Tab-separated table of C-alpha atoms in Angstrom:
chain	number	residue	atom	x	y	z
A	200	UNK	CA	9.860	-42.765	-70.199
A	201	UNK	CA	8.605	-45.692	-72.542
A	202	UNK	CA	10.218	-48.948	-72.209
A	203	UNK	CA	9.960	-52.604	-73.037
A	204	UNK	CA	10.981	-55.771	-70.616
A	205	UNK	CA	10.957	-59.193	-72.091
A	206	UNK	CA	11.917	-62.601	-70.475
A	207	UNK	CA	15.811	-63.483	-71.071
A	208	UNK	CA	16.668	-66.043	-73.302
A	209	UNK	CA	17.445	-68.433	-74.410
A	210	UNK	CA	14.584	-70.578	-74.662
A	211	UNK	CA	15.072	-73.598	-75.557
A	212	UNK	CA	12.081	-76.344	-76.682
A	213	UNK	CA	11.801	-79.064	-79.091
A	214	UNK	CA	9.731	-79.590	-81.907
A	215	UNK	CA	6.027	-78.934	-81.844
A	216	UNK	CA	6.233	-77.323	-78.045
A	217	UNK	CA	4.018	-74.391	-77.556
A	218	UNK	CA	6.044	-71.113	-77.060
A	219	UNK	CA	5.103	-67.781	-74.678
A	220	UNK	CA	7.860	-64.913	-74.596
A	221	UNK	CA	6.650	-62.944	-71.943
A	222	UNK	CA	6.690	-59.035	-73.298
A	223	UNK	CA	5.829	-56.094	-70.462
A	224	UNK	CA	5.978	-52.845	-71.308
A	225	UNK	CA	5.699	-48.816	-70.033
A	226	UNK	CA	3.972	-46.143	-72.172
A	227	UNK	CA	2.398	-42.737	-71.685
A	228	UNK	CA	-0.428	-42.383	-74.501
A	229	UNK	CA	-1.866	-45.012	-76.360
A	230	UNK	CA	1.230	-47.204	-77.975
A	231	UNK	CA	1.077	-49.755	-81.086
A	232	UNK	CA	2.785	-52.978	-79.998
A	233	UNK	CA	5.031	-54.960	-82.422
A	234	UNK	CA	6.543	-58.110	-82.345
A	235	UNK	CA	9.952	-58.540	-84.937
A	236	UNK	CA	11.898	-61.620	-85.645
A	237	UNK	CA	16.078	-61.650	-86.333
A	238	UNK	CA	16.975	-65.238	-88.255
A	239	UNK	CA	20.504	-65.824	-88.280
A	240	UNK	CA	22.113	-63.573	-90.722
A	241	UNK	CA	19.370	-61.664	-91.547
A	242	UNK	CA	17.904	-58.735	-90.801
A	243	UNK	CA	15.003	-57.143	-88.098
A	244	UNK	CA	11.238	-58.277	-89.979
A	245	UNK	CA	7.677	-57.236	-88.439
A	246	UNK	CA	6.248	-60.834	-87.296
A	247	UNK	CA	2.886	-58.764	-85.980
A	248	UNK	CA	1.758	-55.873	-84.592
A	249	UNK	CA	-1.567	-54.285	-82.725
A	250	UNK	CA	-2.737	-50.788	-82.677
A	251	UNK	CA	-4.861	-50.599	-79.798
A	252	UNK	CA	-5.994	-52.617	-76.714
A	253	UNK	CA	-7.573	-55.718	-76.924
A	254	UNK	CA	-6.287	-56.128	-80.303
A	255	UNK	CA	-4.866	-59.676	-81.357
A	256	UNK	CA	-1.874	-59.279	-83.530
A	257	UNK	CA	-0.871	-63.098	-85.924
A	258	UNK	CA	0.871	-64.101	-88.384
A	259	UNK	CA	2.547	-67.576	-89.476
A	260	UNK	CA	0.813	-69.060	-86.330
A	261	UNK	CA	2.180	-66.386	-84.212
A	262	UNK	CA	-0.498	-64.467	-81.859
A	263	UNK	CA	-0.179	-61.562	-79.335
A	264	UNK	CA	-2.512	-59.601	-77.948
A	265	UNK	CA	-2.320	-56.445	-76.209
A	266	UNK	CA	-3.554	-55.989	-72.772
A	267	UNK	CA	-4.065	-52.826	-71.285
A	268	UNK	CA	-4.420	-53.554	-67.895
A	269	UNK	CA	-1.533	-55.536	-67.806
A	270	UNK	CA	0.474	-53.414	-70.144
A	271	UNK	CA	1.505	-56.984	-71.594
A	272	UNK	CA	1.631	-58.214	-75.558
A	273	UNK	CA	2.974	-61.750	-74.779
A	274	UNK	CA	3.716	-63.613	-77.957
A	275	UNK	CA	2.652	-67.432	-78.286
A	276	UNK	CA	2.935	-70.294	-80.512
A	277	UNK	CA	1.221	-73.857	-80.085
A	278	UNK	CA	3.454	-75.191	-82.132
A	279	UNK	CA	7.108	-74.402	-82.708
A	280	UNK	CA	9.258	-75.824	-85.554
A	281	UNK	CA	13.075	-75.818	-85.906
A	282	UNK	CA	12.631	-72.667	-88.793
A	283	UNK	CA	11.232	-70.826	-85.962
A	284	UNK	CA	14.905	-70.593	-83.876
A	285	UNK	CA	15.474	-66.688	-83.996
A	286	UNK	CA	15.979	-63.601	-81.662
A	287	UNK	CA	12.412	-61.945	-81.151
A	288	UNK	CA	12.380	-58.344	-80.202
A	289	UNK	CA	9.333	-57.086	-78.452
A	290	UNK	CA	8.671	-52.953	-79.396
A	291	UNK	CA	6.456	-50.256	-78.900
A	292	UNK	CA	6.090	-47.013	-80.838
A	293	UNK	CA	4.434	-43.984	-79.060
A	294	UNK	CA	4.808	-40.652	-79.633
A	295	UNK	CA	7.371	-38.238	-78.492
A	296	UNK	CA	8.730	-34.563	-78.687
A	297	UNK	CA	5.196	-33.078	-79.542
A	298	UNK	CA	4.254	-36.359	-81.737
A	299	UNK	CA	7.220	-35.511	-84.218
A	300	UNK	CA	8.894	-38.912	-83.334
A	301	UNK	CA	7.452	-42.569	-83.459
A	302	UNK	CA	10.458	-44.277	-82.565
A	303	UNK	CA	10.531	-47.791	-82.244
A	304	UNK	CA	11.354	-49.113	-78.227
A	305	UNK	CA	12.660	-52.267	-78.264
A	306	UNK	CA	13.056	-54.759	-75.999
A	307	UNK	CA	16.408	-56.947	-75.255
A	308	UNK	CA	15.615	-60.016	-77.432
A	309	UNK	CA	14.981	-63.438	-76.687
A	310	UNK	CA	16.659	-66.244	-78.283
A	311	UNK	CA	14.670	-69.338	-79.252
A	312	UNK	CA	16.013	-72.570	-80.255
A	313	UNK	CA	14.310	-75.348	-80.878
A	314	UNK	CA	15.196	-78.738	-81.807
A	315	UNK	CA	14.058	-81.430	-83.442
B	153	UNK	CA	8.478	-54.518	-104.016
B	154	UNK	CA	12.229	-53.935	-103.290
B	155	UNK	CA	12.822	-53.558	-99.328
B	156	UNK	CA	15.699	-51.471	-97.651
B	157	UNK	CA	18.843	-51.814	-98.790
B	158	UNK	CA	22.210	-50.883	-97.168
B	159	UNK	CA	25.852	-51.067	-97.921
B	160	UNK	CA	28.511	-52.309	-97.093
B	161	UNK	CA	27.027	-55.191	-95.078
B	162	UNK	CA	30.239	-55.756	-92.857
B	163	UNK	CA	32.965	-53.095	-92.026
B	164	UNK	CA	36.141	-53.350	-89.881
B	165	UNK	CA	38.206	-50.283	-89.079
B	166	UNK	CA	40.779	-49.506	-86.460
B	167	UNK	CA	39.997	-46.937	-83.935
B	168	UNK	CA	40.142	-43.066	-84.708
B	169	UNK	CA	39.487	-43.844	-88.652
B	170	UNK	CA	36.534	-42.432	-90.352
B	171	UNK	CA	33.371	-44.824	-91.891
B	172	UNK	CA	30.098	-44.285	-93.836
B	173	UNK	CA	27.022	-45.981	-94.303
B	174	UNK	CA	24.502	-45.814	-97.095
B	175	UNK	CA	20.411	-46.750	-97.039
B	176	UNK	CA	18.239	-46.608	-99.479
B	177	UNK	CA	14.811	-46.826	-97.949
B	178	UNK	CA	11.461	-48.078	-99.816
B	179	UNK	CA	10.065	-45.933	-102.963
B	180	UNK	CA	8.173	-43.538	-101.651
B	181	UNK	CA	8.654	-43.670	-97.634
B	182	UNK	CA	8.514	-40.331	-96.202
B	183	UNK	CA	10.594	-41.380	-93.032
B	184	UNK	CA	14.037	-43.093	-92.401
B	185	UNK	CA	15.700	-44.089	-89.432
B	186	UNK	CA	18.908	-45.249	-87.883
B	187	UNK	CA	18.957	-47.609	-85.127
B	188	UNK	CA	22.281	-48.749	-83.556
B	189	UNK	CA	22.222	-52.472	-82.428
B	190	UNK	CA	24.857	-53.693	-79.688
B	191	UNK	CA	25.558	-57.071	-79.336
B	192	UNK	CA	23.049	-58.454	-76.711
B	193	UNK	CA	20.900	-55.584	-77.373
B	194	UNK	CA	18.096	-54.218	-78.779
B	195	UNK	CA	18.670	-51.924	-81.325
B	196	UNK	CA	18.521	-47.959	-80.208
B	197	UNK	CA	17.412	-45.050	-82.175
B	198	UNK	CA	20.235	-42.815	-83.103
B	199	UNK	CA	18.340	-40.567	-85.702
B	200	UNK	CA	15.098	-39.993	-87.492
B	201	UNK	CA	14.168	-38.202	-90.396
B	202	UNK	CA	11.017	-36.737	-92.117
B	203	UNK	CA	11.456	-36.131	-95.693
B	204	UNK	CA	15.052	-34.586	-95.351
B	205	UNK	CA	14.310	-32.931	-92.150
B	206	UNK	CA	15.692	-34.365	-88.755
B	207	UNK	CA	12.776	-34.897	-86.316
B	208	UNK	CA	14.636	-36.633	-83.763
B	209	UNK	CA	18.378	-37.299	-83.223
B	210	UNK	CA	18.212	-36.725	-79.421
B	211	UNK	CA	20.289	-39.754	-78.755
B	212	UNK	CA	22.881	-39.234	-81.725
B	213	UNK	CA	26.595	-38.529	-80.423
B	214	UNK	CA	26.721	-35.476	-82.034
B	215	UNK	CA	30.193	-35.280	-81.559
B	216	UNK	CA	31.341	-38.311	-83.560
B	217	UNK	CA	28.014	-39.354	-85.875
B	218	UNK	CA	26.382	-36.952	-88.441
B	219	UNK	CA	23.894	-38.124	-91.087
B	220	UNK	CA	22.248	-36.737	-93.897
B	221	UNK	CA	19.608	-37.457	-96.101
B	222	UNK	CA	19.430	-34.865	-99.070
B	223	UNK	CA	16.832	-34.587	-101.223
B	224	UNK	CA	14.466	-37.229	-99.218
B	225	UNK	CA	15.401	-39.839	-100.469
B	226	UNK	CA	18.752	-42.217	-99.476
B	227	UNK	CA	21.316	-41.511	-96.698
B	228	UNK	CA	23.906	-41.146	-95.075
B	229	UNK	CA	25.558	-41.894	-91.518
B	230	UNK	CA	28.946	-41.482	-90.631
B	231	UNK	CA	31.390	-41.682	-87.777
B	232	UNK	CA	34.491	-39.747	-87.364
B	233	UNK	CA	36.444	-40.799	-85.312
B	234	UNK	CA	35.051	-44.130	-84.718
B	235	UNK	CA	35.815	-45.327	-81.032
B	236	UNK	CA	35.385	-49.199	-79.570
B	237	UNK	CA	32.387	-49.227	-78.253
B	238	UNK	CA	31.020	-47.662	-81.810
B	239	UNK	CA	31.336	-51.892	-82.518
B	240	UNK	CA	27.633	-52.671	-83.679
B	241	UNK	CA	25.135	-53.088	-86.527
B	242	UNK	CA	23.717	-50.233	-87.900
B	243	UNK	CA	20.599	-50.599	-88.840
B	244	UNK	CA	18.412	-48.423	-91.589
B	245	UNK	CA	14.489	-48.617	-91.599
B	246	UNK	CA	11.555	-46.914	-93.390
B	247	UNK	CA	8.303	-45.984	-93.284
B	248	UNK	CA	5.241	-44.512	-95.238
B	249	UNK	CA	4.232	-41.737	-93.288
B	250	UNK	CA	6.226	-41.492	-89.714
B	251	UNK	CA	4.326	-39.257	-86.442
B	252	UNK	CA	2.051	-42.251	-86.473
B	253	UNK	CA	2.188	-44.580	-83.941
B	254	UNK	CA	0.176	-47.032	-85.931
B	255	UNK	CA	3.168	-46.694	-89.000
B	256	UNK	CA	5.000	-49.826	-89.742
B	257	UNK	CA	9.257	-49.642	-89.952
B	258	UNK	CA	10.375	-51.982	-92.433
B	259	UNK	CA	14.118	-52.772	-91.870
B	260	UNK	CA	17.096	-53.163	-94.222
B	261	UNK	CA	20.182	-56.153	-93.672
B	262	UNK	CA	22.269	-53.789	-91.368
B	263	UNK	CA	25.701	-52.937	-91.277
B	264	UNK	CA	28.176	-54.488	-88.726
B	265	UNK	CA	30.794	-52.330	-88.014
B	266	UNK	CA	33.989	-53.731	-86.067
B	267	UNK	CA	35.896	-51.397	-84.468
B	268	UNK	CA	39.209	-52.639	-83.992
């Protein structure tokens, strides 16, 4: 079945380090790829996404891209800042049960902290 | 554009007693889900719905949780009786269109329920 393996937390780096979660994942078909972010308190928000391989997903210096041949989406920063301590939650959606479902997959989560 | 919304946002009942959860999902998203978050975890689809039709609830414990969602639009999940391990958020997301893999879930504040 589909599944998603990211690196445990946490991960720890100061200010203005450059960040990789590693994100692996298994998928019969042809998957989208998300990335979402958890800040303390608040709820799960799409940080990026990509559709189809070789895509590059980004957003608030954010990147991933998705590699097919390594079934990897590996999500990178150059440069972290302390607003960027959260859980991040790799996910794929594929279809299932005759494409009536596109439920999300998630990965574990991995905590980052970072400090100034 | 108002986002997800959910109520109550925190919930602590003793074992065997009944609860409910409410989500409203985005004007005019076709799809809702429940995902069930453990502690540690990543969160786990318990339900999915299309309109007011159930398209997935494979992994729903049918014999405690039922949810509705009548007339397409808000819903409903409840647990009776609630156990220990039913401890977690609860999580409500939306989407435009579901059956797409390329459709992005947009997630409300969740629900933690403690289970006491």
């Amino acid at each position: 079945g589909n599944s998603v393996t990211q690196m445990e937390g946490p991960v720890t780096l100061s200010e203005e380090a450059f960040l990789t979660i590693n994100c692996t994942y298994t998928a019969t078909g042809y998957p989208s790829l998300f990335w979402y972010v958890q800040y303390p308190g608040e709820g799960l928000q799409l940080l990026l996404k990509a559709t189809k391989a070789d895509d590059k997903g980004s957003n608030k210096g954010f990147e991933a891209t998705y590699r097919k041949e390594t079934t990897s989406f590996h999500l990178e920063k150059g440069s972290v800042q302390v607003s960027d301590s959260a859980v991040y939650f790799c996910a794929l959606s594929g279809l299932n049960y005759g494409g009536a479902t596109n439920k999300l997959i998630f990965g574990t989560g991995t905590l980052l902290a970072v400090q100034p | 554009e108002a986002g997800v919304a959910q109520s109550p946002r925190y919930k602590i009942i003793e074992k065997r007693q009944s609860v409910a959860f409410w989500c409203n999902p985005i004007s005019g998203h076709a799809t809702l889900y429940w995902y069930q978050q453990i502690l540690g975890q990543g969160p786990k689809l318990l339900i999915q719905f299309q309109n007011n039709g159930v398209v997935d609830d494979s992994q729903l414990p049918k014999d405690r949780f039922s949810a509705e969602r009548l007339k397409g639009v808000d819903s409903t999940l409840k647990i009776q009786p609630a156990k220990l391990e039913d401890s977690a958020v609860y999580l409500c997301a939306s989407s435009l269109l579901g059956r797409q893999v390329t459709d992005t879930q947009y997630f409300g504040p969740g629900t933690r329920l403690t289970v006491l």
